[in-house]
PDB file of C-alpha atoms in Angstrom:
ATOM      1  CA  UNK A  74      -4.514 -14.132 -11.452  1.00 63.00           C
ATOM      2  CA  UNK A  75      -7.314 -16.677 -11.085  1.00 75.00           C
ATOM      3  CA  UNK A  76      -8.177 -15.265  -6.891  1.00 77.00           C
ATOM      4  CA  UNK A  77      -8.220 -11.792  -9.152  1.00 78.00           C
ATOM      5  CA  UNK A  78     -10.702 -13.213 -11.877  1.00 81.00           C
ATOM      6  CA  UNK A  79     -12.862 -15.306  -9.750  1.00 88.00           C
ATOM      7  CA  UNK A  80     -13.807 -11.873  -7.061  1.00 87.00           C
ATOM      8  CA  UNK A  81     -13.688  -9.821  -9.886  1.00 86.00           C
ATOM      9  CA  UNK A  82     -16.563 -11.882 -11.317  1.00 89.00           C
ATOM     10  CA  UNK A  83     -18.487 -11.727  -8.138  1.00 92.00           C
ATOM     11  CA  UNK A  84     -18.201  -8.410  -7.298  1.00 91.00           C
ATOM     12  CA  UNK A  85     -18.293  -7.184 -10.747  1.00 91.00           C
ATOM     13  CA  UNK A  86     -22.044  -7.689 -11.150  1.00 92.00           C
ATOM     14  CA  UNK A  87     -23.074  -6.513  -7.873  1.00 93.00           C
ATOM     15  CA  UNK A  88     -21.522  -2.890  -8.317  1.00 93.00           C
ATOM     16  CA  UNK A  89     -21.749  -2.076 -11.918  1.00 93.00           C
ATOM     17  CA  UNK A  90     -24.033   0.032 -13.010  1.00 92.00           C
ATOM     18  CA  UNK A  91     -24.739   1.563  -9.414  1.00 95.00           C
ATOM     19  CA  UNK A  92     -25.514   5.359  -9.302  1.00 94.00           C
ATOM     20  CA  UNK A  93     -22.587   5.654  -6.985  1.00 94.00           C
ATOM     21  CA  UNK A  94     -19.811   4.003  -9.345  1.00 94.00           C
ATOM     22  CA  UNK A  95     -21.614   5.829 -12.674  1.00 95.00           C
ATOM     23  CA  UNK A  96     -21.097   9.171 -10.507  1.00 94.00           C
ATOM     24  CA  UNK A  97     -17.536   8.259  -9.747  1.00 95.00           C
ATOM     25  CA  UNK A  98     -16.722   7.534 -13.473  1.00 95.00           C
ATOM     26  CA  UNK A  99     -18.180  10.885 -14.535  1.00 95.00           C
ATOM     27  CA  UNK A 100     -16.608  12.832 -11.991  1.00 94.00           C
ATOM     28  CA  UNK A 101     -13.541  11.051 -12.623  1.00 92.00           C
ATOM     29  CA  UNK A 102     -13.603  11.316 -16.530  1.00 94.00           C
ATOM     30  CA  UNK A 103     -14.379  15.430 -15.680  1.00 92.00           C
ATOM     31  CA  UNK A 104     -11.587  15.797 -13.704  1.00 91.00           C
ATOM     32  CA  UNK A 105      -8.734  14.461 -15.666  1.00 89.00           C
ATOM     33  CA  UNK A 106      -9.406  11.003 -17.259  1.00 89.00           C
ATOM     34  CA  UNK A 107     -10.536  12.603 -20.801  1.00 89.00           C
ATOM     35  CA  UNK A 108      -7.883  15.581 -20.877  1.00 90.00           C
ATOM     36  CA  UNK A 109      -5.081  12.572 -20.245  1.00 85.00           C
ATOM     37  CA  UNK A 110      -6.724  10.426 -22.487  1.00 82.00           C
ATOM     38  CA  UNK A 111      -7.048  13.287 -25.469  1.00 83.00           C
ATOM     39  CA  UNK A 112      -3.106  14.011 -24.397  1.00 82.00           C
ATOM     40  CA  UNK A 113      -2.254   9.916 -24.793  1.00 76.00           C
ATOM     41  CA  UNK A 114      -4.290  10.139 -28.078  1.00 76.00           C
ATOM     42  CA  UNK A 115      -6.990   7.908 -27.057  1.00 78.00           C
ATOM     43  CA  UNK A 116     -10.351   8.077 -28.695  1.00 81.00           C
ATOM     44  CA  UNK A 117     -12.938   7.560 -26.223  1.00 85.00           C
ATOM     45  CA  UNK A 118     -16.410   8.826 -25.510  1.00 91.00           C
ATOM     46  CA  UNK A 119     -17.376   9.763 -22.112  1.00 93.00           C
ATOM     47  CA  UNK A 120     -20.057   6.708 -22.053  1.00 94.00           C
ATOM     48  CA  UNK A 121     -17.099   4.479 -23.686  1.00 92.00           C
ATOM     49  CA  UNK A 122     -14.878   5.550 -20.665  1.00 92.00           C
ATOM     50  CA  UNK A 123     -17.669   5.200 -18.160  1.00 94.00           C
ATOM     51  CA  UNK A 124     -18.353   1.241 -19.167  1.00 93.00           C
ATOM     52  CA  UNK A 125     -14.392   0.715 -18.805  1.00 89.00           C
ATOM     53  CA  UNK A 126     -14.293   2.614 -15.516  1.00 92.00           C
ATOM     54  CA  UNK A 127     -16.981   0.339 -14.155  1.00 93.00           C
ATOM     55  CA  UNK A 128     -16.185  -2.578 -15.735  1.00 91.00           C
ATOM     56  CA  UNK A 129     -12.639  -2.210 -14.193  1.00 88.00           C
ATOM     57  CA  UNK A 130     -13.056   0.122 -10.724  1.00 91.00           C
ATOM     58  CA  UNK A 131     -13.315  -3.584  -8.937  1.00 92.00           C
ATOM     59  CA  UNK A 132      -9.571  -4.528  -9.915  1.00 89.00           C
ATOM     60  CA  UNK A 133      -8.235  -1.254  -7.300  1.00 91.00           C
ATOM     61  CA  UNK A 134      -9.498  -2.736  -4.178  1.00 93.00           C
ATOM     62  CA  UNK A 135      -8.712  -5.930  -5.140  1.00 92.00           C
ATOM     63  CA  UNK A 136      -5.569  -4.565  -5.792  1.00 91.00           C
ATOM     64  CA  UNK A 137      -5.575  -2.788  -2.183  1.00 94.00           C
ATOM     65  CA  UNK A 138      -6.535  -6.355  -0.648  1.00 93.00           C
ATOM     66  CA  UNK A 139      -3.734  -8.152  -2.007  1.00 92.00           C
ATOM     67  CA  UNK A 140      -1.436  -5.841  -0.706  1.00 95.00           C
ATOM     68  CA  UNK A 141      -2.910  -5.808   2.806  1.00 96.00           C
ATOM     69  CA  UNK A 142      -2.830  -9.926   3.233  1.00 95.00           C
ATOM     70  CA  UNK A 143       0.863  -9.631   1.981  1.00 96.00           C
ATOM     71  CA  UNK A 144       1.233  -6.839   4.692  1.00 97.00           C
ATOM     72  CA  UNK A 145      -0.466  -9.154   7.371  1.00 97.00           C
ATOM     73  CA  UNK A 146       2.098 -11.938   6.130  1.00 97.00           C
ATOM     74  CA  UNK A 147       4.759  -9.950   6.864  1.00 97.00           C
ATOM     75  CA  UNK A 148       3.193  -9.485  11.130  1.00 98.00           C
ATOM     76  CA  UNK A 149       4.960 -12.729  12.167  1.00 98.00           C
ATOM     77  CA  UNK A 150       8.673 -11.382  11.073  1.00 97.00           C
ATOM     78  CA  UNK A 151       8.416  -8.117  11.898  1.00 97.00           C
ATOM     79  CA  UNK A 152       7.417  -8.923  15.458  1.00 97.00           C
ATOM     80  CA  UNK A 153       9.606 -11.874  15.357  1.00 96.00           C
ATOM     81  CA  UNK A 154       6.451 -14.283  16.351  1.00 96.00           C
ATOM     82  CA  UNK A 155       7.290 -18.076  16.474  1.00 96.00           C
ATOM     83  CA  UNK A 156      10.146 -19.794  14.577  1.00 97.00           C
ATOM     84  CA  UNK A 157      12.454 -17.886  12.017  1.00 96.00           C
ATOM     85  CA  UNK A 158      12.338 -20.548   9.553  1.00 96.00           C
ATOM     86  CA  UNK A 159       8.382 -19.929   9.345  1.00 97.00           C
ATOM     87  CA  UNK A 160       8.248 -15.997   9.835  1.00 97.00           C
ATOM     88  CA  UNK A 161      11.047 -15.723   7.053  1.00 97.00           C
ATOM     89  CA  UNK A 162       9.637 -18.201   4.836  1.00 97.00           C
ATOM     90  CA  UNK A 163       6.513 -15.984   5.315  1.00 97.00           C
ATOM     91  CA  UNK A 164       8.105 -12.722   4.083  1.00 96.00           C
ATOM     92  CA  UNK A 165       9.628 -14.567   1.429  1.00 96.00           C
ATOM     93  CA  UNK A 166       6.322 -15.845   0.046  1.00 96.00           C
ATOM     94  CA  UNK A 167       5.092 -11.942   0.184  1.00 96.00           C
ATOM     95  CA  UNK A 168       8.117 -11.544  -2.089  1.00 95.00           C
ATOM     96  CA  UNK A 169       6.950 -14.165  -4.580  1.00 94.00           C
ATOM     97  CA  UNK A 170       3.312 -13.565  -4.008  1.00 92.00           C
ATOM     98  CA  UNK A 171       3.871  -9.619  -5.032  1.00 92.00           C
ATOM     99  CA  UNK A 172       6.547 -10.623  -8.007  1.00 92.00           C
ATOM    100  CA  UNK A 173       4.122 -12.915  -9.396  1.00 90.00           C
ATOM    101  CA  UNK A 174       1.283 -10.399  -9.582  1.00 87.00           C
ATOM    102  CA  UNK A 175       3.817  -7.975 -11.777  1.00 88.00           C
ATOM    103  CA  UNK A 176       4.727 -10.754 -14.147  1.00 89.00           C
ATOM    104  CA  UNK A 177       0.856 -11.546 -14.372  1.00 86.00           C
ATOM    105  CA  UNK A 178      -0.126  -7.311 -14.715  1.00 83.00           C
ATOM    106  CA  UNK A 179       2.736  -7.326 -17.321  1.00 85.00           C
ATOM    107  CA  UNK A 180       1.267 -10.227 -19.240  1.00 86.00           C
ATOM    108  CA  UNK A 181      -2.320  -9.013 -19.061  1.00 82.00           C
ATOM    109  CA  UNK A 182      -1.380  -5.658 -20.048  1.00 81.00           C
ATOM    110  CA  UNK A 183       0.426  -6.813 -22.657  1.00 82.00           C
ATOM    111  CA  UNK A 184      -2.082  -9.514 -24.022  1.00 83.00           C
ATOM    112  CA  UNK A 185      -5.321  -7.802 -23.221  1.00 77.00           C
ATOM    113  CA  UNK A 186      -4.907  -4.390 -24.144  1.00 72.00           C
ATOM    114  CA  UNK A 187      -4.222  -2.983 -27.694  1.00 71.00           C
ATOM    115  CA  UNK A 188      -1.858   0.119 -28.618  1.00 70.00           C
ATOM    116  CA  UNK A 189      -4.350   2.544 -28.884  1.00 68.00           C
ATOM    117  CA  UNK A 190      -5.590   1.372 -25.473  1.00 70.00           C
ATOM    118  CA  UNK A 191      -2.139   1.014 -23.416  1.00 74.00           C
ATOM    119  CA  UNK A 192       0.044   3.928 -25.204  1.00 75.00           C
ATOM    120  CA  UNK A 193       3.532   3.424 -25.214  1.00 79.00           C
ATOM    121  CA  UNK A 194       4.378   5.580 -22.660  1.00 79.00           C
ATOM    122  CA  UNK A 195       1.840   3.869 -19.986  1.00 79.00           C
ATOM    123  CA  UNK A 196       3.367   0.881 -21.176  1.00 82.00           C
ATOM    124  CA  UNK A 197       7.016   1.675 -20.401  1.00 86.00           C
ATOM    125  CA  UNK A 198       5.970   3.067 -16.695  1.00 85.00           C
ATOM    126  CA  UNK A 199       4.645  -0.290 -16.375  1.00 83.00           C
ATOM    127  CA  UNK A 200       7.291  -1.831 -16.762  1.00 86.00           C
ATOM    128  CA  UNK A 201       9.799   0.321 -14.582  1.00 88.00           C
ATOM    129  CA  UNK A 202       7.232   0.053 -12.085  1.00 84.00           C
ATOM    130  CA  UNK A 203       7.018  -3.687 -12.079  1.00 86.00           C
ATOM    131  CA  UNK A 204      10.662  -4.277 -12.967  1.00 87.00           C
ATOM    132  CA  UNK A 205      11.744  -3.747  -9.571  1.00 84.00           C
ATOM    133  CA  UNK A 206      10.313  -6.455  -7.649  1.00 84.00           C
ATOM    134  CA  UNK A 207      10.673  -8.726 -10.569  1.00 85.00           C
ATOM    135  CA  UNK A 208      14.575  -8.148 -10.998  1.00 89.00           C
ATOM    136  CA  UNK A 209      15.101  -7.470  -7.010  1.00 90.00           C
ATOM    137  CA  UNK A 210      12.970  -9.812  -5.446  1.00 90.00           C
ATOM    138  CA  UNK A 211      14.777 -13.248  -6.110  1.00 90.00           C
ATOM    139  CA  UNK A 212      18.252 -12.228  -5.167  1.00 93.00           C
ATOM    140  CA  UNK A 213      17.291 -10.016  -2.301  1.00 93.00           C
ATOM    141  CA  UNK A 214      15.067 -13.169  -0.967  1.00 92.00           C
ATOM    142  CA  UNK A 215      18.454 -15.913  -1.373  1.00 92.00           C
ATOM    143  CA  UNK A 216      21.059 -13.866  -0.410  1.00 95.00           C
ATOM    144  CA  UNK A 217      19.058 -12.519   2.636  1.00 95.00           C
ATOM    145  CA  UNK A 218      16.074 -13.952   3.512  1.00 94.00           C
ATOM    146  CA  UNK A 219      16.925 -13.848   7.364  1.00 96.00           C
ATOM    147  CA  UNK A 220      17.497 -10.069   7.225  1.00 96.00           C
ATOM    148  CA  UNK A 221      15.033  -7.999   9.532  1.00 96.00           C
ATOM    149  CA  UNK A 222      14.910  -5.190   7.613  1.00 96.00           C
ATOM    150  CA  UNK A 223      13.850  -7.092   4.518  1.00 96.00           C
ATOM    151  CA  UNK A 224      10.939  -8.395   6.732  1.00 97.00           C
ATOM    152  CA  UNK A 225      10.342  -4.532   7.826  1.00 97.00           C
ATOM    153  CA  UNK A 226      10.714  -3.332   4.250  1.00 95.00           C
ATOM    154  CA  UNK A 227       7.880  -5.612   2.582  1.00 95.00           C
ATOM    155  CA  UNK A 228       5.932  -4.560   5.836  1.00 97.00           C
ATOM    156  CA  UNK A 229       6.008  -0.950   5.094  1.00 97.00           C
ATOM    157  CA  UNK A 230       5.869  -1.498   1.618  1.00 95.00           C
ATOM    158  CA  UNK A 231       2.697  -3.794   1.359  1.00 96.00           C
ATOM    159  CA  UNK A 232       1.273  -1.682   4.187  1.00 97.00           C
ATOM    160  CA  UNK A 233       1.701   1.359   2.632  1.00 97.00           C
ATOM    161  CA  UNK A 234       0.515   0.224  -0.959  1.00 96.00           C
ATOM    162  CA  UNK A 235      -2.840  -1.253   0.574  1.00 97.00           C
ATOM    163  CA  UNK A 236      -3.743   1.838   2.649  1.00 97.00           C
ATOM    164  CA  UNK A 237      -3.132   4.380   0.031  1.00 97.00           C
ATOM    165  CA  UNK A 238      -5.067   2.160  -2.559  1.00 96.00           C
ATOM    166  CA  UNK A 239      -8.066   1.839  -0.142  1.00 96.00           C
ATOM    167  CA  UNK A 240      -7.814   5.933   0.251  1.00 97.00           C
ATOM    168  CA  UNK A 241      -7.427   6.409  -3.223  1.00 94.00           C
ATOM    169  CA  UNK A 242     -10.304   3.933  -4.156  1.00 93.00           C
ATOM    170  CA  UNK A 243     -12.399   5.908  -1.429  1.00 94.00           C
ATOM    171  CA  UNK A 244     -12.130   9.498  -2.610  1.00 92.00           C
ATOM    172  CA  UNK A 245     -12.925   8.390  -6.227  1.00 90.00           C
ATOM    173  CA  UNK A 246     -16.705   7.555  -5.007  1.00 90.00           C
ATOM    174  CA  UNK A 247     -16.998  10.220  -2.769  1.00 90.00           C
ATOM    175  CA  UNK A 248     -18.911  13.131  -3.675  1.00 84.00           C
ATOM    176  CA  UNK A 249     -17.372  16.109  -1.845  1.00 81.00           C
ATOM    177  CA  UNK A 250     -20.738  18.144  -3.249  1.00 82.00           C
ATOM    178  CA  UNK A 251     -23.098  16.841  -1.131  1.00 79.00           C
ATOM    179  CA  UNK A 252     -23.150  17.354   2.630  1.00 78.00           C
ATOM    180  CA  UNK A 253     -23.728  14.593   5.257  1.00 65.00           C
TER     181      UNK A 253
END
């Protein structure tokens, strides 16, 4: 997306290249990015995977933001804050915000990325993975837009994504080696 694009291009430049993110590449590429990318059959040398990783490490916590706005969205409905109209108008917009994003990861994986890059495999969890909102989202949000536990469920489920992104984001720069 063009929010996506825009950070990406500001942060991008301020963390690439750091010791920190070239440590977290390497580690990263050590512990299972090379044996999963020799088992995909990608080609790709460990400095080739290291200027991908740090060209690209920015798009996770963007990823992890997204998901906690959405989350915050969702605040007003699950606490039933204000009018219903606006707090379920609210969740519904978390619906379209999130099945937006897959069409747009779908595209850009599609249109960006070659074969040898995305194998087919990757490509077809990709699209379970983003099918779900896609196909779910519209009829779930017009048949029952008004339904608590659709406000609870994007809640959790935006909630859940963003914290376990952040974590996951985290540990990959952390060096567990060092004390302190």
């Amino acid at each position: 997306s063009v929010t996506f694009s825009i950070t990406g291009a500001i942060v991008r430049p301020l963390v690439y290249d750091k010791p920190w993110l070239r440590a977290a590449g390497e580690r990263e590429y050590e512990h299972g990015a090379k044996q999963g990318m020799e088992e995909a059959g990608i080609k790709c040398s460990k400095e080739e995977y290291l200027q991908w990783f740090m060209r690209n490490w920015v798009g996770g916590p963007l990823v992890a933001l997204q998901h906690l706005v959405d989350g915050a969205l969702c605040i007003p409905a699950v606490l039933k804050m204000g009018d219903p109209r606006v707090y379920s108008s609210l969740a519904c917009l978390v619906i379209m915000n999130e099945m937006g994003f897959e069409v747009q990861d779908v595209i850009k994986t599609l249109y960006f990325f070659t074969p040898a890059e995305v194998p087919s495999f990757v490509l077809f969890l990709t699209f379970i993975h983003h099918s779900l909102t896609t196909c779910l989202g519209l009829p779930t949000m017009l048949c029952y837009r008004n339904l608590s536990t659709l406000h609870w469920l994007c809640f959790d489920l935006q909630g859940a994504a963003a914290v376990s992104t952040f974590i996951y984001e985290y540990t990959k720069i952390l060096d567990v080696t060092k004390r302190g």
